[in-house]
C-alpha angles and dihedrals in degrees: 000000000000148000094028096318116135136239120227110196132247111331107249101181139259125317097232097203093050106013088235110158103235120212134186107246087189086073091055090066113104122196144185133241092276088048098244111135117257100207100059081049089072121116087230107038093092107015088034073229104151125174126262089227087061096044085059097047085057093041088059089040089053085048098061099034092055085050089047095053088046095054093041084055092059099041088056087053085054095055096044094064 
């Protein structure tokens, strides 16, 4: 996982009848030294309340990595020619 991608949990196999790819969400949970779970924890994770110091933090992320897929675009311009 990385970059926003997400993790999907322990793979458990294939679902016969659908061919549905089955996870364990149980291995997506992350917690901390004491074993609660650190992302119910979280401020937002009931009230979707999420500080103003970390909108901005995404905001600056969104921000590079906008500038980094335009400049890859035209880098891969570039190296077509």
């Amino acid at each position: 996982a990385g970059m926003g991608a997400p993790f999907l949990g322990d793979f458990q196999g294939v679902d016969e009848d659908t061919g549905k790819m089955m996870f364990s969400l149980e291995a997506n949970n992350l917690v901390d030294e004491e074993g609660r779970s650190k992302q119910t924890s979280m401020p937002y994770f009931e009230s979707g309340w999420v500080d103003e110091a970390d909108l901005e933090k995404e905001a600056r992320l969104l921000e590079w990595v906008l500038l980094f897929l335009e400049i890859f675009k035209e880098w891969t311009k570039i190296q077509g020619k």
